[in-house]
Every structure is written in C-alpha cells, then in structure tokens.
C-alpha cells in the first residue's frame, strides 16, 4: 500500500459544470476525511466516514456537495454546479480509529 | 469554539533553533498534532501529543500543556528545506481542526 491516492491531481472546469474527485485511502484505515484548503489557510473539515457510514458533515458542505464511500473503501466527492468560490485544494485523508491522518496529494480545482 | 491560534509567519537563520507556538480551546480536547506542508503539497505528519510534556523526534520536538491549552513545535539545526508551513491541529470530536499555519522562512 503506497498511501492515500487522489485523482485527478488537477481539474479545471467551467462555472456551472459538475466535477467528481476520487480518493483511495490506506486499505487498513477505517476512517476517511475530506478537507478543503485555500491559499494561506489551514485545511477546513468537510466530512468524514467510518467505513461506509458518513458520520459528520460540516456546514461548509452545501447541498451542491455530496460524498460517498459505498463499500467502505474508496470515496468520491462530487460538486454540482460549480462556482468560482469552489476553487481550492481538496484533500483526502485516512486514519485508523485512533491515530493521526495520512493525507493524499490533493486535487486542485480551478473554476473559470 | 475550537479556535486555534498560531503566528502567521516566522523567519529564522539556517542552523538556528525556532519555536512555533500554538494555543487552542481546551474543551473536548483529544490530542494535538503538528504537520508540515510545503507549497503545493499535502500536509505530512510531524508529531502528536496527548499527554503533557515534551516529545522529541530527531531535530523536531513538540510540547503540550493541556491545562493552558498550549503547544509548541521546536525545530533545531534549521535547514533550508525546513522552509514550509507548519500546521497545528487539535483533535476532538472524531476529527482534526487545523490552524491557519505558520509560514517559516529559513534564511542563510
């Protein structure tokens, strides 16, 4: 297992389009997290899963955002009707029940 | 709230020692993490403190005082490659809450 993998690394999309990102966590990690990071800021929590259950969602996650982890392994984050304010780095992280995060390399989204 | 405060930026000289401070809200606290993040890259784990005291790991050490809601990251023998953002993150409620990061610049 080579760590947390995120695809794509970069995505440029036109405003109003839908985008989907994928995260493959470390296989033995039960927990999977999505964060968003803008320039000069720390990562902001979006949502997290324990196995396939989505246990918490931030108020930052508007109804245009949806995340799934259907089999408790990989996860997808979809943004519908993208807006310029959605431009950010989207980070996925996984962890065991007790322990720190391992982050993926992130997906950098640019909405034009 | 879970406000996490750390300095926005610091500058230090190669070979020197630098201490990056972090304060946080203590309610519901479940561990304090430090991450390093180079520009355009993902954060990488540096240290974890759950009990009071100093944890040393090579050139990096981290200190925690739970009663004061205070932690610091100590970097010794600074190298140019240590120029990065250092993120303080508070554990609690099954997730980490990050500060805005301290941008460290190491100069010759």
Short mmCIF file of C-alpha atoms in Angstrom, two decimals:
data_model
loop_
_atom_site.label_atom_id
_atom_site.label_comp_id
_atom_site.label_asym_id
_atom_site.label_seq_id
_atom_site.Cartn_x
_atom_site.Cartn_y
_atom_site.Cartn_z
CA UNK A 1 0.00 0.00 0.00
CA UNK A 2 1.58 3.27 -1.11
CA UNK A 3 -0.54 5.67 0.92
CA UNK A 4 -3.58 7.79 0.15
CA UNK A 5 -4.18 8.30 -3.55
CA UNK A 6 -6.27 11.11 -5.05
CA UNK A 7 -7.38 11.61 -8.63
CA UNK A 8 -7.20 13.78 -10.57
CA UNK A 9 -4.32 15.93 -9.31
CA UNK A 10 -5.64 18.97 -11.12
CA UNK A 11 -9.05 19.86 -12.54
CA UNK A 12 -10.03 22.96 -14.45
CA UNK A 13 -13.74 23.34 -15.08
CA UNK A 14 -16.16 25.95 -16.25
CA UNK A 15 -18.56 27.51 -13.80
CA UNK A 16 -21.77 25.54 -13.63
CA UNK A 17 -20.23 22.18 -14.52
CA UNK A 18 -20.20 19.17 -12.21
CA UNK A 19 -16.93 17.61 -11.04
CA UNK A 20 -16.10 14.40 -9.18
CA UNK A 21 -12.94 13.56 -7.29
CA UNK A 22 -11.80 10.17 -6.09
CA UNK A 23 -9.83 9.14 -3.01
CA UNK A 24 -8.31 5.72 -2.33
CA UNK A 25 -7.32 5.52 1.35
CA UNK A 26 -4.79 3.28 3.03
CA UNK A 27 -6.52 -0.08 2.93
CA UNK A 28 -6.50 -0.86 6.65
CA UNK A 29 -7.76 2.60 7.69
CA UNK A 30 -11.40 2.70 8.77
CA UNK A 31 -11.78 6.47 8.67
CA UNK A 32 -11.72 8.72 5.63
CA UNK A 33 -11.90 12.51 5.68
CA UNK A 34 -12.38 15.27 3.12
CA UNK A 35 -10.92 18.72 3.73
CA UNK A 36 -10.74 21.87 1.64
CA UNK A 37 -7.78 24.22 1.70
CA UNK A 38 -7.47 27.68 0.16
CA UNK A 39 -4.28 29.68 -0.20
CA UNK A 40 -2.83 30.84 3.11
CA UNK A 41 -5.32 28.88 5.19
CA UNK A 42 -5.25 25.59 7.01
CA UNK A 43 -7.37 22.66 5.85
CA UNK A 44 -11.08 23.03 6.66
CA UNK A 45 -13.11 19.96 7.55
CA UNK A 46 -15.84 18.96 5.11
CA UNK A 47 -16.95 15.44 6.03
CA UNK A 48 -15.83 12.09 7.36
CA UNK A 49 -16.68 8.43 7.01
CA UNK A 50 -16.16 5.48 9.29
CA UNK A 51 -16.23 2.51 6.96
CA UNK A 52 -19.18 3.23 4.65
CA UNK A 53 -21.11 5.43 7.07
CA UNK A 54 -20.91 9.20 6.68
CA UNK A 55 -20.85 10.29 10.31
CA UNK A 56 -20.39 14.05 10.13
CA UNK A 57 -20.76 16.85 7.62
CA UNK A 58 -19.59 20.43 8.01
CA UNK A 59 -21.84 23.40 7.41
CA UNK A 60 -19.33 24.24 4.67
CA UNK A 61 -20.73 21.30 2.73
CA UNK A 62 -23.62 22.93 0.90
CA UNK A 63 -26.29 20.91 -0.91
CA UNK A 64 -24.17 21.14 -4.07
CA UNK A 65 -21.60 18.87 -2.43
CA UNK A 66 -22.06 15.15 -1.92
CA UNK A 67 -19.65 12.50 -0.76
CA UNK A 68 -19.93 8.73 -0.81
CA UNK A 69 -17.93 5.75 0.33
CA UNK A 70 -20.11 2.92 -0.96
CA UNK A 71 -18.09 -0.12 0.07
CA UNK A 72 -16.07 1.37 2.87
CA UNK A 73 -13.01 1.60 0.63
CA UNK A 74 -12.60 4.43 -1.89
CA UNK A 75 -14.61 7.63 -1.66
CA UNK A 76 -15.88 10.19 -4.15
CA UNK A 77 -16.62 13.87 -3.64
CA UNK A 78 -18.93 15.48 -6.18
CA UNK A 79 -19.55 19.20 -6.60
CA UNK A 80 -22.55 20.13 -8.70
CA UNK A 81 -23.00 23.48 -10.47
CA UNK A 82 -19.50 24.62 -9.57
CA UNK A 83 -18.89 28.23 -8.58
CA UNK A 84 -15.68 30.23 -8.62
CA UNK A 85 -15.64 30.13 -4.83
CA UNK A 86 -15.23 26.36 -5.02
CA UNK A 87 -11.70 26.81 -6.36
CA UNK A 88 -9.42 25.21 -3.76
CA UNK A 89 -7.30 22.20 -2.97
CA UNK A 90 -9.46 19.26 -1.92
CA UNK A 91 -7.58 16.98 0.43
CA UNK A 92 -8.47 13.45 1.41
CA UNK A 93 -7.01 11.80 4.48
CA UNK A 94 -7.40 8.43 6.15
CA UNK A 95 -6.67 7.18 9.62
CA UNK A 96 -7.13 4.18 11.85
CA UNK A 97 -9.71 4.52 14.64
CA UNK A 98 -7.04 6.01 16.92
CA UNK A 99 -4.28 7.91 15.27
CA UNK A 100 -3.23 10.75 13.04
CA UNK A 101 -4.14 11.39 9.47
CA UNK A 102 -2.27 10.42 6.36
CA UNK A 103 -3.11 12.89 3.62
CA UNK A 104 -3.28 12.34 -0.09
CA UNK A 105 -1.63 14.76 -2.50
CA UNK A 106 -4.90 16.55 -3.08
CA UNK A 107 -6.95 17.60 -6.08
CA UNK A 108 -6.53 21.23 -7.08
CA UNK A 109 -9.78 22.55 -8.52
CA UNK A 110 -9.89 25.73 -10.59
CA UNK A 111 -13.31 27.01 -11.63
CA UNK A 112 -13.15 29.51 -14.51
CA UNK B 1 -15.32 27.09 20.00
CA UNK B 2 -12.17 25.39 18.77
CA UNK B 3 -10.12 28.47 17.83
CA UNK B 4 -6.55 27.62 17.12
CA UNK B 5 -4.06 30.47 17.11
CA UNK B 6 -0.55 30.38 15.73
CA UNK B 7 1.68 33.09 14.26
CA UNK B 8 1.19 33.75 10.58
CA UNK B 9 4.86 33.80 9.67
CA UNK B 10 8.33 33.50 11.16
CA UNK B 11 11.86 33.89 9.82
CA UNK B 12 14.94 32.13 11.17
CA UNK B 13 18.55 31.51 10.19
CA UNK B 14 20.00 28.25 8.92
CA UNK B 15 21.49 26.28 11.82
CA UNK B 16 19.44 28.09 14.44
CA UNK B 17 16.53 26.96 16.64
CA UNK B 18 12.95 28.16 16.18
CA UNK B 19 9.87 27.67 18.34
CA UNK B 20 6.39 27.86 16.82
CA UNK B 21 3.61 28.37 19.37
CA UNK B 22 0.01 27.27 19.20
CA UNK B 23 -2.91 27.92 21.54
CA UNK B 24 -6.28 26.19 21.35
CA UNK B 25 -9.61 25.85 23.11
CA UNK B 26 -9.38 23.07 25.69
CA UNK B 27 -12.97 21.76 25.76
CA UNK B 28 -13.33 18.32 24.17
CA UNK B 29 -9.60 18.14 23.52
CA UNK B 30 -8.23 14.82 22.31
CA UNK B 31 -4.65 15.34 21.22
CA UNK B 32 -2.51 17.94 19.47
CA UNK B 33 -0.89 17.30 16.11
CA UNK B 34 1.74 19.15 14.11
CA UNK B 35 2.01 18.85 10.34
CA UNK B 36 4.49 20.26 7.83
CA UNK B 37 3.26 21.45 4.46
CA UNK B 38 5.44 22.55 1.57
CA UNK B 39 3.87 24.80 -1.03
CA UNK B 40 1.55 22.91 -3.35
CA UNK B 41 1.92 19.65 -1.44
CA UNK B 42 -0.16 17.75 1.10
CA UNK B 43 0.47 18.10 4.84
CA UNK B 44 2.81 15.50 6.32
CA UNK B 45 2.64 14.31 9.92
CA UNK B 46 5.34 15.53 12.30
CA UNK B 47 4.20 14.87 15.87
CA UNK B 48 1.37 14.01 18.23
CA UNK B 49 0.96 14.95 21.89
CA UNK B 50 -1.86 13.72 24.09
CA UNK B 51 -0.15 13.99 27.50
CA UNK B 52 1.65 16.98 28.99
CA UNK B 53 5.34 17.26 28.29
CA UNK B 54 7.91 17.16 25.56
CA UNK B 55 8.06 14.61 22.73
CA UNK B 56 11.37 14.54 20.89
CA UNK B 57 11.89 13.13 17.42
CA UNK B 58 15.22 13.95 15.87
CA UNK B 59 15.54 17.66 15.10
CA UNK B 60 11.85 18.23 15.88
CA UNK B 61 10.27 18.32 19.34
CA UNK B 62 6.73 19.14 20.41
CA UNK B 63 5.46 20.26 23.79
CA UNK B 64 1.96 20.22 25.26
CA UNK B 65 0.34 21.81 28.30
CA UNK B 66 -3.28 20.69 28.44
CA UNK B 67 -4.23 22.97 31.34
CA UNK B 68 -3.00 26.02 29.43
CA UNK B 69 -4.26 24.95 26.00
CA UNK B 70 -0.76 25.50 24.67
CA UNK B 71 1.67 23.64 22.46
CA UNK B 72 4.87 24.45 20.65
CA UNK B 73 6.93 22.88 17.91
CA UNK B 74 10.69 23.23 18.28
CA UNK B 75 12.92 22.87 15.25
CA UNK B 76 16.66 22.58 15.86
CA UNK B 77 19.62 22.88 13.47
CA UNK B 78 17.44 24.52 10.88
CA UNK B 79 17.98 23.62 7.26
CA UNK B 80 16.82 25.44 4.14
CA UNK B 81 14.46 22.56 3.38
CA UNK B 82 12.60 23.31 6.62
CA UNK B 83 11.07 26.37 4.91
CA UNK B 84 7.40 25.41 4.87
CA UNK B 85 4.08 26.00 6.56
CA UNK B 86 3.66 24.34 9.96
CA UNK B 87 0.09 23.47 10.88
CA UNK B 88 -1.11 23.00 14.43
CA UNK B 89 -4.18 20.73 14.61
CA UNK B 90 -6.42 19.95 17.55
CA UNK B 91 -8.06 16.53 17.87
CA UNK B 92 -11.59 16.33 19.18
CA UNK B 93 -14.99 15.11 18.09
CA UNK B 94 -13.52 12.44 15.81
CA UNK B 95 -11.73 14.94 13.56
CA UNK B 96 -8.81 17.34 13.44
CA UNK B 97 -9.31 21.09 13.38
CA UNK B 98 -6.40 22.97 11.86
CA UNK B 99 -4.96 26.37 12.49
CA UNK B 100 -4.12 28.64 9.57
CA UNK B 101 -0.47 27.56 9.67
CA UNK B 102 2.80 29.33 10.38
CA UNK B 103 4.87 30.06 7.29
CA UNK B 104 8.52 29.54 8.27
CA UNK B 105 11.25 31.01 6.12
CA UNK B 106 14.79 29.80 6.73
CA UNK B 107 17.47 32.18 5.54
CA UNK B 108 21.23 31.84 5.09
#
